[in-house]
CSV table of C-alpha atoms in Angstrom, one decimal:
chain,number,residue,atom,x,y,z
A,21,MET,CA,0.1,0.2,0.0
A,22,GLN,CA,1.1,3.3,-0.5
A,23,THR,CA,-0.3,4.9,2.4
A,24,LEU,CA,-1.7,3.4,5.7
A,25,SER,CA,-3.9,5.4,7.7
A,26,ASN,CA,-4.9,4.9,11.2
A,27,ALA,CA,-9.0,4.7,11.8
A,28,VAL,CA,-9.4,5.2,15.4
A,29,PHE,CA,-8.0,8.2,17.2
A,30,TYR,CA,-8.0,8.4,21.1
A,31,PHE,CA,-8.4,11.9,22.4
A,32,CYS,CA,-7.4,11.9,26.2
A,33,GLU,CA,-9.0,14.3,28.3
A,34,ALA,CA,-7.9,14.3,31.9
A,35,ASP,CA,-8.9,10.8,32.7
A,36,LYS,CA,-11.4,10.4,30.1
A,37,LYS,CA,-10.8,8.7,26.5
A,38,TYR,CA,-13.0,9.0,23.4
A,39,GLU,CA,-12.7,6.9,20.7
A,40,ALA,CA,-13.4,9.0,17.4
A,41,LYS,CA,-14.0,6.6,14.6
A,42,PHE,CA,-13.8,9.1,11.9
A,43,PHE,CA,-13.0,6.7,9.0
A,44,TYR,CA,-15.6,3.7,9.7
A,45,GLN,CA,-18.1,5.4,7.4
A,46,ILE,CA,-15.6,5.9,4.7
A,47,ALA,CA,-14.3,2.4,4.2
A,48,ASP,CA,-14.0,-1.1,5.6
A,49,ASP,CA,-11.7,-2.5,7.6
A,50,LYS,CA,-8.3,-2.8,5.7
A,51,GLU,CA,-10.4,-2.2,2.2
A,52,VAL,CA,-8.0,-0.7,-0.3
A,53,PHE,CA,-9.2,2.2,-2.3
A,54,ALA,CA,-7.9,5.6,-4.0
A,55,PRO,CA,-8.6,8.9,-1.6
A,56,VAL,CA,-10.1,10.6,-4.9
A,57,GLU,CA,-12.7,7.8,-4.9
A,58,ARG,CA,-14.0,8.6,-1.3
A,59,GLU,CA,-14.0,12.2,-1.2
A,60,LYS,CA,-15.1,12.1,2.6
A,61,ILE,CA,-11.7,11.2,3.5
A,62,PHE,CA,-10.5,14.8,2.9
A,63,TYR,CA,-12.9,16.1,5.5
A,64,TYR,CA,-12.0,13.2,7.9
A,65,HIS,CA,-8.3,13.8,7.4
A,66,ALA,CA,-5.4,11.9,9.2
A,67,SER,CA,-3.1,13.7,11.1
A,68,MET,CA,0.7,13.0,10.1
A,69,TRP,CA,1.3,10.8,13.3
A,70,ALA,CA,-1.7,8.6,12.5
A,71,GLY,CA,-0.5,7.1,9.1
A,72,ILE,CA,2.3,4.8,8.1
A,73,TYR,CA,3.6,5.8,4.5
A,74,ARG,CA,6.0,3.8,2.2
A,75,ARG,CA,9.5,5.5,1.7
A,76,ALA,CA,9.3,4.6,-2.1
A,77,PHE,CA,6.0,6.5,-2.4
A,78,ILE,CA,7.6,9.5,-0.7
A,79,ASN,CA,10.6,9.5,-2.9
A,80,GLU,CA,8.7,8.8,-6.0
A,81,TYR,CA,7.0,11.9,-5.8
A,82,GLY,CA,9.5,13.9,-3.9
A,83,LEU,CA,7.0,14.7,-1.0
A,84,ARG,CA,8.2,16.8,1.6
A,85,CYS,CA,6.7,18.4,4.5
A,86,ILE,CA,5.9,22.1,4.3
A,87,VAL,CA,7.8,23.5,7.0
A,88,THR,CA,6.3,26.3,9.6
A,89,PRO,CA,7.7,27.1,13.3
A,90,SER,CA,7.4,23.8,15.8
A,91,ALA,CA,5.8,21.9,12.8
A,92,THR,CA,2.4,23.8,13.6
A,93,TYR,CA,-0.6,22.3,11.6
A,94,SER,CA,2.2,21.2,9.0
A,95,ASP,CA,0.1,17.9,8.8
A,96,PHE,CA,-2.8,19.5,7.1
A,97,SER,CA,-0.7,20.5,4.1
A,98,TRP,CA,0.8,16.8,4.3
A,99,MET,CA,-2.6,15.0,4.4
A,100,ALA,CA,-3.5,16.9,1.3
A,101,MET,CA,0.0,16.2,-0.5
A,102,THR,CA,-0.3,12.3,0.3
A,103,TYR,CA,-3.9,11.7,-0.5
A,104,ALA,CA,-3.7,13.8,-3.8
A,105,TYR,CA,-0.8,11.5,-4.9
A,106,ALA,CA,-1.6,7.9,-3.5
A,107,LYS,CA,-3.5,5.6,-5.7
A,108,ARG,CA,-3.9,2.8,-2.9
A,109,VAL,CA,-5.1,3.5,0.6
A,110,THR,CA,-5.9,1.3,3.3
A,111,ILE,CA,-7.5,2.0,6.6
A,112,TYR,CA,-7.2,0.0,9.8
A,113,HIS,CA,-10.1,0.2,12.3
A,114,GLU,CA,-7.9,-0.9,15.1
A,115,GLY,CA,-6.7,1.9,17.3
A,116,LEU,CA,-2.8,2.1,17.3
A,117,TYR,CA,-1.8,5.4,18.9
A,118,PHE,CA,-2.8,7.6,22.0
A,119,TYR,CA,-3.0,11.1,21.6
A,120,THR,CA,-3.1,13.6,24.5
A,121,TYR,CA,-5.7,15.9,23.5
A,122,ASP,CA,-5.2,18.0,26.9
A,123,ASN,CA,-1.7,18.8,26.4
A,124,PRO,CA,-1.4,22.7,26.6
A,125,ASN,CA,1.3,23.0,23.9
A,126,SER,CA,-0.6,21.2,21.4
A,127,SER,CA,-1.4,23.0,18.1
A,128,TRP,CA,-5.1,22.7,18.8
A,129,ASN,CA,-4.6,24.5,22.0
A,130,GLN,CA,-3.1,27.5,20.6
A,131,GLU,CA,-4.4,31.1,21.0
A,132,GLY,CA,-1.6,33.1,19.8
A,133,ARG,CA,0.0,33.8,16.5
A,134,LYS,CA,0.9,30.1,15.8
A,135,CYS,CA,-3.0,30.0,15.0
A,136,PHE,CA,-2.2,31.8,11.9
A,137,TYR,CA,-0.4,28.8,10.3
A,138,LYS,CA,-3.8,26.9,10.2
A,139,PRO,CA,-5.2,28.9,7.4
A,140,TYR,CA,-1.9,29.1,5.7
A,141,HIS,CA,-1.4,25.3,5.6
A,142,CYS,CA,-5.1,25.2,4.4
A,143,LEU,CA,-4.0,27.5,1.6
A,144,GLN,CA,-1.1,25.2,0.7
A,145,ALA,CA,-3.4,22.1,0.6
A,146,ASN,CA,-5.5,23.7,-1.7
A,147,ARG,CA,-2.7,24.8,-3.8
A,148,ILE,CA,-1.6,21.2,-4.2
A,149,LEU,CA,-4.9,19.6,-4.8
A,150,ARG,CA,-5.2,22.5,-7.6
A,151,GLU,CA,-1.8,21.4,-9.0
A,152,VAL,CA,-2.5,17.6,-9.0
A,153,GLY,CA,-6.1,18.4,-10.6
A,154,ILE,CA,-8.6,17.1,-8.2
A,155,PHE,CA,-9.5,20.2,-6.1
A,156,GLU,CA,-12.8,20.4,-7.6
A,157,GLN,CA,-13.7,16.9,-7.1
A,158,VAL,CA,-13.1,17.0,-3.4
A,159,LYS,CA,-13.4,20.9,-2.6
A,160,GLU,CA,-16.8,20.5,-0.6
A,161,GLU,CA,-15.4,17.8,1.8
A,162,ILE,CA,-12.0,19.7,2.4
A,163,GLY,CA,-13.2,23.0,2.4
A,164,TYR,CA,-15.8,22.4,5.1
A,165,SER,CA,-12.7,20.9,7.2
A,166,GLU,CA,-10.7,23.7,6.7
A,167,TYR,CA,-13.6,26.2,7.7
A,168,ARG,CA,-14.2,23.8,10.6
A,169,THR,CA,-11.0,23.7,12.1
A,170,CYS,CA,-10.0,27.6,11.5
A,171,LEU,CA,-13.4,28.5,13.0
A,172,GLY,CA,-12.3,26.7,16.3
A,173,HIS,CA,-9.3,28.7,16.4
A,174,ALA,CA,-11.3,32.1,15.7
A,175,LYS,CA,-13.4,31.3,18.9
A,176,ARG,CA,-10.4,31.4,21.3
A,177,ILE,CA,-7.9,33.5,19.8
A,178,LYS,CA,-6.4,36.3,22.0
A,179,SER,CA,-8.3,39.7,21.3
A,180,ASP,CA,-5.7,41.5,20.1
A,181,LEU,CA,-5.1,39.2,17.4
A,182,ARG,CA,-8.6,38.8,16.3
A,183,GLN,CA,-8.4,41.4,13.3
A,184,GLU,CA,-5.4,39.8,11.8
A,185,TYR,CA,-6.8,36.3,12.1
A,186,PHE,CA,-10.0,37.4,10.6
A,187,GLU,CA,-8.4,38.6,7.5
A,188,LYS,CA,-6.4,35.3,7.1
A,189,PHE,CA,-9.6,33.5,7.7
A,190,ARG,CA,-11.5,35.5,5.0
A,191,GLU,CA,-8.5,34.8,2.7
A,192,LEU,CA,-9.0,31.0,3.1
A,193,ILE,CA,-12.6,31.2,2.5
A,194,LEU,CA,-12.5,33.3,-0.8
A,195,ASP,CA,-9.9,30.8,-2.1
A,196,ILE,CA,-12.2,27.9,-1.6
A,197,ILE,CA,-14.9,29.5,-3.5
A,198,LYS,CA,-13.4,31.7,-5.8
A,199,GLU,CA,-14.1,29.3,-8.7
A,200,GLY,CA,-17.8,30.5,-8.3
A,201,ASN,CA,-19.5,27.0,-8.0
A,202,TYR,CA,-18.7,26.1,-4.4
A,203,LYS,CA,-22.3,24.8,-3.0
A,204,TYR,CA,-21.6,24.4,0.6
A,205,LYS,CA,-23.0,21.0,0.6
A,206,ARG,CA,-21.5,20.0,4.1
A,207,PHE,CA,-22.5,23.4,5.6
A,208,PRO,CA,-25.2,23.7,8.2
A,209,VAL,CA,-27.5,26.6,7.9
A,210,LEU,CA,-25.5,28.5,11.0
A,211,ASP,CA,-22.2,28.0,9.5
A,212,ARG,CA,-23.4,29.1,5.9
A,213,LYS,CA,-24.2,32.4,7.8
A,214,MET,CA,-20.9,32.5,9.3
A,215,CYS,CA,-19.1,32.2,5.7
A,216,THR,CA,-21.5,35.1,4.6
A,217,TYR,CA,-20.2,37.4,7.7
A,218,LEU,CA,-16.5,36.6,7.0
A,219,VAL,CA,-16.6,37.4,3.1
A,220,LYS,CA,-19.3,40.2,3.1
A,221,SER,CA,-18.7,42.0,6.8
A,222,ASN,CA,-15.8,43.3,9.2
A,223,SER,CA,-14.3,41.5,11.9
A,224,ASP,CA,-16.7,43.0,14.8
A,225,ARG,CA,-19.5,42.0,13.1
A,226,PHE,CA,-18.2,38.3,12.4
A,227,TYR,CA,-17.2,38.0,16.3
A,228,LYS,CA,-20.4,39.2,17.4
A,229,TRP,CA,-22.0,36.3,15.2
A,230,ILE,CA,-19.4,34.0,16.8
A,231,ASP,CA,-21.0,34.9,20.3
A,232,ILE,CA,-24.5,34.2,18.9
A,233,TYR,CA,-23.2,30.9,17.1
A,234,VAL,CA,-21.8,29.5,20.0
A,235,CYS,CA,-25.1,30.2,22.2
A,236,ILE,CA,-27.1,28.5,19.9
A,237,LYS,CA,-24.9,25.4,19.5
A,238,ARG,CA,-24.9,25.1,23.4
A,239,PHE,CA,-28.7,25.3,23.4
A,240,TYR,CA,-28.9,22.9,20.5
A,241,TYR,CA,-26.5,20.2,22.1
A,242,SER,CA,-28.2,20.8,25.5
A,243,ALA,CA,-31.8,20.3,24.1
A,244,GLU,CA,-30.4,17.4,22.3
A,245,LYS,CA,-29.1,15.6,25.3
A,246,LYS,CA,-32.1,16.1,27.2
A,247,ILE,CA,-34.4,14.6,24.3
A,248,LYS,CA,-31.9,11.8,24.4
A,249,LEU,CA,-32.4,11.1,28.2
A,250,MET,CA,-36.3,11.4,28.1
A,251,THR,CA,-36.2,8.9,25.0
A,252,SER,CA,-34.2,6.5,27.2
A,253,LEU,CA,-36.1,6.7,30.3
A,254,ARG,CA,-39.5,6.1,28.4
A,255,ILE,CA,-37.6,3.0,26.7
A,256,MET,CA,-36.5,1.9,30.2
A,257,ARG,CA,-40.1,2.3,31.6
A,258,ARG,CA,-41.5,0.2,29.0
A,259,LYS,CA,-39.1,-2.6,29.5
A,260,LEU,CA,-39.7,-2.6,33.2
A,261,LYS,CA,-43.5,-2.3,32.7
A,262,ILE,CA,-43.5,1.1,34.7
A,263,ARG,CA,-46.5,3.5,34.0
């Protein structure tokens, strides 16, 4: 195989472990396929540490990481690069690596200027996919992946860096939609609205919308949990024949 991607990620937060089975809906265990044939893999992308790569494959195409300080977010452009050139990929559904999600020094937890490297690597990923000629085919999936992760940083970036980050985030969204036929297939309604504010508004209005967005999401997930709990209780009552 040219690329071997790990399928189960363990995100460790305090003493809890969560299995994020991102790739189960893409392919069966050890099934062989080309990434371009399963566009969803460009949304549920593998981090660099979650893959095993054949040296011959890397050397054949001269693949190298795009370097940024502390290797910050380099795995995103690397993912696009390897998926763009790989003809055969297989996924293992067994978890092989444990990742410390609560590491304060991890890229995910950054609040300062290192966050700027995320939209940068997203732009590099898009450039690579365009060069290989598959961006149009996978842009709905990778576009939403890029938006979602960059939005996460926008929510927590330091206040004095918000304007600068807003400009870089907007540059990325404009790059995704610049061909003019992006359909936002993966975007929920709230996130489509967020993109509108990114493209047509200023940073103040955008960050106000983020505050509204977060409140709505919290309410939604809270309501969803209550509905699931009430449903579970009803099922238990029926099983125990309690009226």
